[in-house]
CSV table of C-alpha atoms and ligand atoms in Angstrom, one decimal:
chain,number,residue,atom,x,y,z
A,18,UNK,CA,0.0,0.0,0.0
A,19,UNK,CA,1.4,3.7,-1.0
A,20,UNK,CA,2.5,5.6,2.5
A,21,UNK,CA,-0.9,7.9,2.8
A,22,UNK,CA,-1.0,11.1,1.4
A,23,UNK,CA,0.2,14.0,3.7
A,24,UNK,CA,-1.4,17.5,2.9
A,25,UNK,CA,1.2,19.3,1.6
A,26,UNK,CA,-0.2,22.6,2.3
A,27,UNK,CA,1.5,24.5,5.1
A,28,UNK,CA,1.2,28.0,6.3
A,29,UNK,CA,3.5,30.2,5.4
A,30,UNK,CA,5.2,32.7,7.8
A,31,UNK,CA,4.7,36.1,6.8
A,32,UNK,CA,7.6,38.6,6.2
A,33,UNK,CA,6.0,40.8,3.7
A,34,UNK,CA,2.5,41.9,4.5
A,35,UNK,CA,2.1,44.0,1.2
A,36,UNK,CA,-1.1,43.6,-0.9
A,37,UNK,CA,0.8,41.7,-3.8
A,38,UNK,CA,2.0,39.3,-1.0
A,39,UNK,CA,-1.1,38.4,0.8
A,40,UNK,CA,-3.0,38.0,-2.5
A,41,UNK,CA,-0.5,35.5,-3.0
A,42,UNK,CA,-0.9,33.6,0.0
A,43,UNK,CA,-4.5,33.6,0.2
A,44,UNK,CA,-4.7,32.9,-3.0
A,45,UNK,CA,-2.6,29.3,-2.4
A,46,UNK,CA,-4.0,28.3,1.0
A,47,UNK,CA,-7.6,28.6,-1.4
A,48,UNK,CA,-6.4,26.3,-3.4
A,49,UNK,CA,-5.1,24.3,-1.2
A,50,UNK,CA,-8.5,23.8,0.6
A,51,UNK,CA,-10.4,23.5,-2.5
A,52,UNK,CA,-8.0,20.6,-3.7
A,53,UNK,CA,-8.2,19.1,-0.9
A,54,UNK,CA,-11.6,19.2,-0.6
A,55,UNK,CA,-12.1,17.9,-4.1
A,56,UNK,CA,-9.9,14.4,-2.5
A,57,UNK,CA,-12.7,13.6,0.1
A,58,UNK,CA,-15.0,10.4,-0.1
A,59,UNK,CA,-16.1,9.4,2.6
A,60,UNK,CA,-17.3,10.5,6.4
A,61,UNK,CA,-13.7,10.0,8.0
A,62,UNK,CA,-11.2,11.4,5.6
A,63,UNK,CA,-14.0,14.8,5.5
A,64,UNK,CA,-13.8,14.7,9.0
A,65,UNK,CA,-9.6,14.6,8.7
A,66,UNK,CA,-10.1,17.3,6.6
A,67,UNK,CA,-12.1,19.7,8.7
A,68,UNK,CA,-10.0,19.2,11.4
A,69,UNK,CA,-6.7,19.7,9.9
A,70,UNK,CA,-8.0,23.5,8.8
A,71,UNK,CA,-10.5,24.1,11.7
A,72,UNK,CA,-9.0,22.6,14.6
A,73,UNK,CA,-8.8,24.9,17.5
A,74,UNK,CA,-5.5,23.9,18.4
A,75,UNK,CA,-3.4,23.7,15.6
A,76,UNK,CA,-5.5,23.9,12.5
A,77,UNK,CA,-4.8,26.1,9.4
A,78,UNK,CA,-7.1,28.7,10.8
A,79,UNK,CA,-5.4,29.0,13.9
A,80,UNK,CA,-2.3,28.7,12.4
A,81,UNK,CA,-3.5,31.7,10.1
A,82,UNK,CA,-4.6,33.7,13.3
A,83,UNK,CA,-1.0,33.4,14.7
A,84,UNK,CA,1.3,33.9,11.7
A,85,UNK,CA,-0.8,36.0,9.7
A,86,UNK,CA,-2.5,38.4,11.9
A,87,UNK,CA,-1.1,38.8,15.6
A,88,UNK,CA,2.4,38.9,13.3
A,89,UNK,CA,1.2,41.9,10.7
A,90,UNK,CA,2.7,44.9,11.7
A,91,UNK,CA,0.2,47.9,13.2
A,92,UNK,CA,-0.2,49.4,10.1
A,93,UNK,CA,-1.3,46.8,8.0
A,94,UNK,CA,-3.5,44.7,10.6
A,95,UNK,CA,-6.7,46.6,9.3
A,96,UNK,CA,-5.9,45.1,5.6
A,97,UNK,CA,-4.8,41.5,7.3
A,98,UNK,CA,-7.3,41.5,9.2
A,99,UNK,CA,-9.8,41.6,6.4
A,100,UNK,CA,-8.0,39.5,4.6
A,101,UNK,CA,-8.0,36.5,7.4
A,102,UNK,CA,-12.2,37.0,8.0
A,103,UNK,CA,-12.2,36.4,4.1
A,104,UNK,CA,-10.0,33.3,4.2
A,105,UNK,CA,-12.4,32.3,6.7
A,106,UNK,CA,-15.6,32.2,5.4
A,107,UNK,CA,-14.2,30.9,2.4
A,108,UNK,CA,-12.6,27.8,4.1
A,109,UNK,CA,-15.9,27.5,6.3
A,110,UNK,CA,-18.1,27.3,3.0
A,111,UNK,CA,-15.3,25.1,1.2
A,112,UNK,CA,-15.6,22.2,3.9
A,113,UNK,CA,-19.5,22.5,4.4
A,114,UNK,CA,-19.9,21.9,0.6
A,115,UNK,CA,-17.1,19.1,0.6
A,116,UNK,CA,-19.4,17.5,3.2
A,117,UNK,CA,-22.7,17.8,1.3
A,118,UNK,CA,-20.8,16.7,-1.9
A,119,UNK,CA,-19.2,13.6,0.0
A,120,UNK,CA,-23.0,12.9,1.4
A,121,UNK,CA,-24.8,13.2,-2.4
A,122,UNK,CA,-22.6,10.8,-3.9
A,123,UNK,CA,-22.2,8.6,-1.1
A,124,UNK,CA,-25.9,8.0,-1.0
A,125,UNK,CA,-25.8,7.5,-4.8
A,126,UNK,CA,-23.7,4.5,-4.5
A,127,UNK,CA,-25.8,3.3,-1.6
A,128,UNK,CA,-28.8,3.7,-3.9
A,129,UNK,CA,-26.6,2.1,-5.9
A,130,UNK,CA,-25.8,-0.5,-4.1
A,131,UNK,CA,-29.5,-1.2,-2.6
A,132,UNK,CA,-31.0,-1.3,-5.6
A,133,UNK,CA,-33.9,-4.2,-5.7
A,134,UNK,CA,-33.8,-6.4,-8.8
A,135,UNK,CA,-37.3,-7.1,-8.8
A,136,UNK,CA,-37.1,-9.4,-11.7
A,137,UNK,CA,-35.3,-11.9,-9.5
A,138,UNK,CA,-37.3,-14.8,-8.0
A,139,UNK,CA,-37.9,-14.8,-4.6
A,140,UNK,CA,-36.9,-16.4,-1.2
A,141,UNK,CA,-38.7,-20.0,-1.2
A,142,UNK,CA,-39.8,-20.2,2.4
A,143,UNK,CA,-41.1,-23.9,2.5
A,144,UNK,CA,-44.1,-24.7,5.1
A,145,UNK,CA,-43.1,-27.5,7.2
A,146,UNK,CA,-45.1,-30.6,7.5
A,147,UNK,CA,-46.0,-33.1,10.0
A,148,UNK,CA,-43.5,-35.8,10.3
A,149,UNK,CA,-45.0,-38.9,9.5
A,150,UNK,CA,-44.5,-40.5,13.0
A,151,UNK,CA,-46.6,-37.7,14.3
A,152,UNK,CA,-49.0,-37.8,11.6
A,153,UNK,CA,-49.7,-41.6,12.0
A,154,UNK,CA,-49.5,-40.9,15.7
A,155,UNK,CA,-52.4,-38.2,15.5
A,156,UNK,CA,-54.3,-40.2,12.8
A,157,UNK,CA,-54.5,-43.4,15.3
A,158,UNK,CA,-55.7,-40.9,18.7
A,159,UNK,CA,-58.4,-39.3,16.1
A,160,UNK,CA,-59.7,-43.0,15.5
A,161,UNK,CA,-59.8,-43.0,19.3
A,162,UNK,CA,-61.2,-39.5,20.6
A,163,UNK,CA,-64.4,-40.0,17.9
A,164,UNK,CA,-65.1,-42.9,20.3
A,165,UNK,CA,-64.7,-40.8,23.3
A,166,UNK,CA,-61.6,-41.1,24.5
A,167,UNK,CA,-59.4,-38.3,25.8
A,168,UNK,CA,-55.8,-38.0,26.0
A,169,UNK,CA,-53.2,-38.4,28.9
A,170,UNK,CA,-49.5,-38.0,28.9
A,171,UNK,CA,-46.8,-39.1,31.4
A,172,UNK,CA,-43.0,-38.7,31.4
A,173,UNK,CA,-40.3,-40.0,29.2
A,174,UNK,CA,-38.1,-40.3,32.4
A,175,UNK,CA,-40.1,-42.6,34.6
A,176,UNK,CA,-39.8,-44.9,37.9
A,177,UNK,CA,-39.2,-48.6,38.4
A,178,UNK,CA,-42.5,-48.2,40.3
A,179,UNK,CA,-44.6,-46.6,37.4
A,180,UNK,CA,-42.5,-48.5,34.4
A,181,UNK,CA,-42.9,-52.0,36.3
A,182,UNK,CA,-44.0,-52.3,39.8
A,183,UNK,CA,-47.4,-50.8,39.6
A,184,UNK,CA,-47.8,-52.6,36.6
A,185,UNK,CA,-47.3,-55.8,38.1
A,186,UNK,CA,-43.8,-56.8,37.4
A,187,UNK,CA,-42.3,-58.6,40.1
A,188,UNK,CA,-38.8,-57.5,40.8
A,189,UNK,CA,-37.0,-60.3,39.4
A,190,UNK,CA,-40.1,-60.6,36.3
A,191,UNK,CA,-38.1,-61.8,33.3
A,192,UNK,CA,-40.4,-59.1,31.4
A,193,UNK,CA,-38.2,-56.8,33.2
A,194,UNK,CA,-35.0,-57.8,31.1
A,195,UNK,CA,-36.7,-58.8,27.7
A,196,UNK,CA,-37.7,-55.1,27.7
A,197,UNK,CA,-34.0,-54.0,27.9
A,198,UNK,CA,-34.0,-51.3,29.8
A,199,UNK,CA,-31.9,-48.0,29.9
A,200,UNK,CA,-31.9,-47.1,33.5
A,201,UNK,CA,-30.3,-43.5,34.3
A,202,UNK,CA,-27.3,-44.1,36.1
A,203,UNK,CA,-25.5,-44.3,39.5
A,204,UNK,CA,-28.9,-44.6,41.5
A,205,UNK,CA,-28.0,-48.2,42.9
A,206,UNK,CA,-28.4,-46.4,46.6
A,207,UNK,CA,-32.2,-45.7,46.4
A,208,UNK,CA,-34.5,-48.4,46.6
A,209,UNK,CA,-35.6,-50.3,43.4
A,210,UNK,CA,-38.6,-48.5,43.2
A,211,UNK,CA,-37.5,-44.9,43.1
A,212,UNK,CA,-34.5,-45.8,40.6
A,213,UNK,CA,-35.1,-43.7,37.1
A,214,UNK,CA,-35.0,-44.8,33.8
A,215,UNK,CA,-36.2,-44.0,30.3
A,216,UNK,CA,-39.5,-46.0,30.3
A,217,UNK,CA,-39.7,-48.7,28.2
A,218,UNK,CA,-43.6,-48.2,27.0
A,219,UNK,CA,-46.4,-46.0,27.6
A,220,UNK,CA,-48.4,-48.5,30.0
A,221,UNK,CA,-47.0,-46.5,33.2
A,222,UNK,CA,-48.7,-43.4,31.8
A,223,UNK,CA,-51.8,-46.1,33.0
A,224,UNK,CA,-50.8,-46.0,36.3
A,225,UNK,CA,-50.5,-42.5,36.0
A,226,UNK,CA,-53.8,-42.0,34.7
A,227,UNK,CA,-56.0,-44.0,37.5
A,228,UNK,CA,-54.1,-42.3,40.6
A,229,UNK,CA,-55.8,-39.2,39.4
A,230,UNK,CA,-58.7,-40.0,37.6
A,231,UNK,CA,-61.4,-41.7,38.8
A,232,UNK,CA,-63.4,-44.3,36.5
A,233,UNK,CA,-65.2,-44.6,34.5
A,234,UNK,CA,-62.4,-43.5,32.4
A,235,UNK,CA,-61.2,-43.7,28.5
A,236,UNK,CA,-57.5,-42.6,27.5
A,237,UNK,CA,-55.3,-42.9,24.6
A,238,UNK,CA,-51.4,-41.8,25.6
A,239,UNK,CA,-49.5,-41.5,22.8
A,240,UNK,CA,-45.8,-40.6,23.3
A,241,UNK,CA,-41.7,-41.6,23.2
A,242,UNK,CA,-40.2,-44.6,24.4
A,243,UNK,CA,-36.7,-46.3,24.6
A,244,UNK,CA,-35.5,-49.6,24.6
A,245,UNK,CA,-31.9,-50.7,24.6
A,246,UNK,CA,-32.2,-52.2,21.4
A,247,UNK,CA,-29.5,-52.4,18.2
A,248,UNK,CA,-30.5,-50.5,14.9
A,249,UNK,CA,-31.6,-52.9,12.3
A,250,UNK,CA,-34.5,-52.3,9.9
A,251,UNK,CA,-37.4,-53.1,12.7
A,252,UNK,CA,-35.4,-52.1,15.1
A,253,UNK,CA,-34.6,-48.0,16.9
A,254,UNK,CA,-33.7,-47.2,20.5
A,255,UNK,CA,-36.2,-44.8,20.2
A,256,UNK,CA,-39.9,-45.2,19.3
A,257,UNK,CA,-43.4,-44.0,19.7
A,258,UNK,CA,-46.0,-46.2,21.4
A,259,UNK,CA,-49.9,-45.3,21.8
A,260,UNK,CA,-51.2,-46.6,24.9
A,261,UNK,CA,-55.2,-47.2,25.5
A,262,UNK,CA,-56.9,-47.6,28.6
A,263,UNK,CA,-61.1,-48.1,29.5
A,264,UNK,CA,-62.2,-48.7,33.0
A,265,UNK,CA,-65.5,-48.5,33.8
A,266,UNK,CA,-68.0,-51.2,35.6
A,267,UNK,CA,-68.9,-54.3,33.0
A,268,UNK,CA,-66.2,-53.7,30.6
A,269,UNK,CA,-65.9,-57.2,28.9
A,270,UNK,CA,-63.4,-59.2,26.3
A,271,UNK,CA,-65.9,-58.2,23.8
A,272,UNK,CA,-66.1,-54.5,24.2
A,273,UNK,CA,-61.6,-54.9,24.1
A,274,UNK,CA,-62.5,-56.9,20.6
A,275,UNK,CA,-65.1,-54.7,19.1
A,276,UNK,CA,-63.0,-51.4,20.1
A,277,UNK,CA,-59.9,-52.6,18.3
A,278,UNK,CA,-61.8,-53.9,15.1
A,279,UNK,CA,-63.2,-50.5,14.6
A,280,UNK,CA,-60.1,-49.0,15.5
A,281,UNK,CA,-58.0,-51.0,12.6
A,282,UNK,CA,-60.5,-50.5,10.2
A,283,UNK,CA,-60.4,-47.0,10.5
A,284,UNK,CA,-56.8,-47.2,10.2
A,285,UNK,CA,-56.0,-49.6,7.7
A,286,UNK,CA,-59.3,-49.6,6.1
A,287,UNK,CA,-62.6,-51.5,5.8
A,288,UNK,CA,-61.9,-54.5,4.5
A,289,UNK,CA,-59.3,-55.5,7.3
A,290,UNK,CA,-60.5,-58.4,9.4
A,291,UNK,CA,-58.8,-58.8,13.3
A,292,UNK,CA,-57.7,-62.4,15.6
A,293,UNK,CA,-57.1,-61.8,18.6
A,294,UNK,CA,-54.1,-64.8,20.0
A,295,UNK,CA,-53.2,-66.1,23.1
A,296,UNK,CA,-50.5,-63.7,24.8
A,297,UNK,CA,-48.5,-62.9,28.2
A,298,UNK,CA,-48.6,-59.4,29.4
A,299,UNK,CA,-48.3,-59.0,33.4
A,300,UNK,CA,-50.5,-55.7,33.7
A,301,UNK,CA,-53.4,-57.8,31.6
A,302,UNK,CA,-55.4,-61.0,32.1
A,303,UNK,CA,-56.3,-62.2,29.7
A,304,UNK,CA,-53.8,-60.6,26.9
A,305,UNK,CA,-53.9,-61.0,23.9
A,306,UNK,CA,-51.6,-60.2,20.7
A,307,UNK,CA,-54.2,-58.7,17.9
A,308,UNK,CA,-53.3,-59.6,14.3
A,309,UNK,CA,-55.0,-58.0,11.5
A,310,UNK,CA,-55.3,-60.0,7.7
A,311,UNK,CA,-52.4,-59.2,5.7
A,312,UNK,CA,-52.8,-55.3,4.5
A,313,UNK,CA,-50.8,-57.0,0.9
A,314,UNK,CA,-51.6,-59.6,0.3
A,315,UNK,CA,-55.4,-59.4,1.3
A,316,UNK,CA,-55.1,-61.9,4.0
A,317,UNK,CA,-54.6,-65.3,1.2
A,318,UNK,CA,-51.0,-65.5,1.7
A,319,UNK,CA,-49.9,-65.4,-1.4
A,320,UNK,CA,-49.1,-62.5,-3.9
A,321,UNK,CA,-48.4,-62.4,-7.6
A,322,UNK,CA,-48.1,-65.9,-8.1
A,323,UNK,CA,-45.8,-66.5,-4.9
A,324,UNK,CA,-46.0,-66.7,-0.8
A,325,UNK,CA,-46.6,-62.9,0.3
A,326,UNK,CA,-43.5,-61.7,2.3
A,327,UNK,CA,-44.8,-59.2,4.6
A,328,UNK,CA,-47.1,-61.6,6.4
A,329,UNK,CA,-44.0,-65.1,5.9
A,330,UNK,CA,-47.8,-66.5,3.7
A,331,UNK,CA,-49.6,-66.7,7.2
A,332,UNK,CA,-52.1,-63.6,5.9
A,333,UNK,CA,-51.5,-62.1,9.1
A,334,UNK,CA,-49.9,-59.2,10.3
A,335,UNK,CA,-49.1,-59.2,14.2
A,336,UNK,CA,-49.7,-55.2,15.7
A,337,UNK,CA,-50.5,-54.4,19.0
A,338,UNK,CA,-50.8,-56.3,22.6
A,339,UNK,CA,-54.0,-56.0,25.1
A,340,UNK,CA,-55.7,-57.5,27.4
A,341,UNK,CA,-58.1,-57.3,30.5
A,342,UNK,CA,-56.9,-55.1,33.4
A,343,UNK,CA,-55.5,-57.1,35.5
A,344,UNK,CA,-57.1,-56.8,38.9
A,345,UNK,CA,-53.6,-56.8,40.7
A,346,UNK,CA,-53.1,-53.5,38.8
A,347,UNK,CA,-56.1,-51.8,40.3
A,348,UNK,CA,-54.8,-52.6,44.2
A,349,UNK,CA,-52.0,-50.0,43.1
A,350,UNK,CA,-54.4,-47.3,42.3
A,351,UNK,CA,-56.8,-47.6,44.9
A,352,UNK,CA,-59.5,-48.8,42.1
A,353,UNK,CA,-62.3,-51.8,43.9
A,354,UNK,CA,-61.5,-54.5,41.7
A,355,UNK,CA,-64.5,-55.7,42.8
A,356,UNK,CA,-66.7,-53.0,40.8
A,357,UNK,CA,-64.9,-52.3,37.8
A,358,UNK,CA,-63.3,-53.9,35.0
A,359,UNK,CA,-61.3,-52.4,32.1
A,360,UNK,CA,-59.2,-53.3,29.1
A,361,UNK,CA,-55.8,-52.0,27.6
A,362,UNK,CA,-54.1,-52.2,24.8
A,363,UNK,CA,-50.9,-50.7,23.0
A,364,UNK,CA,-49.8,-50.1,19.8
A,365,UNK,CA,-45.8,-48.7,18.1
A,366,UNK,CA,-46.4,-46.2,16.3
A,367,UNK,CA,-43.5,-46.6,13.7
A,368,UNK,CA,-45.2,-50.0,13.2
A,369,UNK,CA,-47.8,-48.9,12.3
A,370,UNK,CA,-46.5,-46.2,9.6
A,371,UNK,CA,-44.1,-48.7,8.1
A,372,UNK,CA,-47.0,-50.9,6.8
A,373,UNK,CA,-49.2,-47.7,5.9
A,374,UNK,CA,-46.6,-46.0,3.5
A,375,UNK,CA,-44.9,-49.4,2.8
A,376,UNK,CA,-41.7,-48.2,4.7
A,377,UNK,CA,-38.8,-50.8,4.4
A,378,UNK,CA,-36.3,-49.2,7.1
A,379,UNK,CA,-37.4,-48.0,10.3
A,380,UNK,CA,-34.5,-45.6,10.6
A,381,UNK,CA,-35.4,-43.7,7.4
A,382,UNK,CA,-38.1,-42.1,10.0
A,383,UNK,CA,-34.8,-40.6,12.1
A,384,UNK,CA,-32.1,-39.7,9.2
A,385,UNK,CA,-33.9,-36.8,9.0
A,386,UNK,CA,-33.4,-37.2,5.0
A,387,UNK,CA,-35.6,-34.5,3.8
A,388,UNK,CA,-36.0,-36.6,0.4
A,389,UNK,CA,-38.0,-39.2,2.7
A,390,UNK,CA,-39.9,-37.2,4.7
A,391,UNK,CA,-41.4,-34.8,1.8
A,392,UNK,CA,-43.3,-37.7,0.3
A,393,UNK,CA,-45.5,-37.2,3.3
A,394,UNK,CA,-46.0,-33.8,3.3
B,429,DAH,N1,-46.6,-52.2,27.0
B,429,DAH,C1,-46.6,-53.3,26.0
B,429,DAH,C2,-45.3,-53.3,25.3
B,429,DAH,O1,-44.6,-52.3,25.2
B,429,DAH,C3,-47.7,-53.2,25.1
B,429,DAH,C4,-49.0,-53.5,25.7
B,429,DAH,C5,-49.5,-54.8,25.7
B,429,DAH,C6,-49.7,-52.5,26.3
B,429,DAH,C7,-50.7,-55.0,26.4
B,429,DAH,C8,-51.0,-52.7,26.9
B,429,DAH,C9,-51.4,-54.0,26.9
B,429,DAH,O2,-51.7,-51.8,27.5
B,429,DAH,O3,-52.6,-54.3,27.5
B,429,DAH,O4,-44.9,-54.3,24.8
């Protein structure tokens, strides 16, 4: 970069204060100011400017004041005098027009530079859209609340007490470790019952539900779940479950059946028939796994001249678990066994969406691979 340019004006000192001689140095410090003027482009070097000539301290001016005037001799201090107010104004009017010259084309530029094309296209601001998890997840609870049900929530972080013990595990339940559990850690000092973990389904949000709600009561609790599991195409740590709970007095097996056959026909359509299978859950008794006739095959089995894959030929699918409270389930939540029955049920969520939308990977739901998730939108 060249060394910046120094003004190369100075002030003169005065030795001859004759007419011919002032004229001559008024006539140079003008155009020194006016040249220098004509250099300024921009806020800081006007500023520079102004102060080299105006400052009160050492500016041209003042340097004018000293060597000019307080040095003319008596007799021509009237002419100097004279002389100096001119140089003055002149300066004065030189640097306010430098300024409004500097501002003018500066704000050109920035016109300039401001200036809206308006032929361009504009910024694409794309709406959002539910993602498909939570779509299937509202479209199931709508199936629900149109039959009355409301819906409950409980905590992803949950209890042993809530996540097992209230629903009927006993501590040493093999259920317990089939479930895999993440617990949270470095809690082996409480008791078992207190200990946290990530809950493993939304059943406790049962539990939950009964300490504060007396029955007859109808809930769906749809919400996020974790299992210690591996990734494969089935398989995801995380998942969503919707949970179902009716307790009121006469509930029977039929009312679970003919709830859930609705329910999947709403869901998968009209045509889908239900079987309800044999099953183990501890919270239920009876339980029951609920299959529904293969949503690909049509429940025969078979599929363009071969065995249908998604259902291994059996033209069934295998979706949710439920059953009939079990009345050791109630004595945790102060409910009479006695009076009421009830039936549960629960359902993954991802599950379900995978045989919807024909889905082949259960993680393409978490890549958050916006090529995936726009065929939903
Ligand atoms: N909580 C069970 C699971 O995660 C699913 C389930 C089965 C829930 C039966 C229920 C039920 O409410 O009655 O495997």
């Amino acid at each position: 970069m060249p060394p910046k340019k120094k003004s190369a004006y100075t002030v003169p000192k005065l030795k001859d204060f004759s007419a011919a001689a002032l004229d001559e140095a008024v006539q140079n410090l003008l155009a020194a100011v006016v040249r220098e003027a004509g250099e300024v482009k921009n806020e800081l070097e006007w500023k520079t400017f102004r102060d080299r000539w105006m400052a009160r301290a050492n500016g041209f001016l003042t340097q004018v004041n000293t060597l000019w005037l307080k040095a003319a001799p008596k007799d021509a201090k009237r002419d100097v005098g004279q002389r100096v107010n001119e140089v003055k104004k002149r300066v004065d009017e030189t640097i306010a027009a430098a300024l409004a010259s500097m501002q003018s084309t500066a704000s050109t530029s920035q016109l300039d530079t401001e200036r809206v094309d308006i032929t361009l296209p504009g910024n694409r601001r794309p709406l959002g859209a539910e993602h498909p998890v939570i779509k299937t997840m509202n479209e199931v609870v709508r199936v629900f609340r149109n039959l009355g049900y409301s819906v409950e929530e409980g905590p992803e972080i949950e209890t042993d007490y809530y996540n097992f013990e209230a629903l009927n595990f006993s501590p040493n339940h093999p259920a317990r470790d089939t479930q895999d559990t993440l617990f949270i850690a470095n809690q082996e000092s409480k008791p078992l019952r207190e200990r946290l973990l990530l809950r493993t389904h939304t059943s406790p949000v049962q539990i939950r539900t009964m300490e504060k709600m007396k029955p007859p009561l109808r809930v769906v609790c749809p919400g996020k779940v974790h299992r210690n599991d591996a990734l494969d195409a089935t398989h995801s740590p995380i998942f969503h479950q919707i949970e179902g709970l009716a307790v009121d007095t006469n509930i029977t097996f039929c009312d679970l059946k003919g709830t859930l056959d609705h329910a999947m026909k709403e869901m998968f359509g009209s045509s889908v028939r239900t079987r309800f299978y044999p099953s183990f859950f501890p919270f239920t008794e009876p339980s029951a796994d609920v299959q529904i006739s293969c949503i690909f095959c049509g429940g025969r089995g078979y599929r363009d001249g071969g065995p249908c894959r998604n259902c291994k030929a059996s033209g069934w699918i295998e979706l949710l678990g439920c059953g009939m409270v079990d009345p050791n389930v109630y004595g945790f939540v102060d409910y009479d066994a006695k009076k009421v029955s009830g039936f549960a049920f629960g359902m993954g969520v991802e599950r379900i969406a995978i045989l919807k939308y024909g889905v082949d990977d259960i993680q393409l739901f978490f890549n958050g691979d916006v090529r995936f998730l726009q065929q939903f939108a």
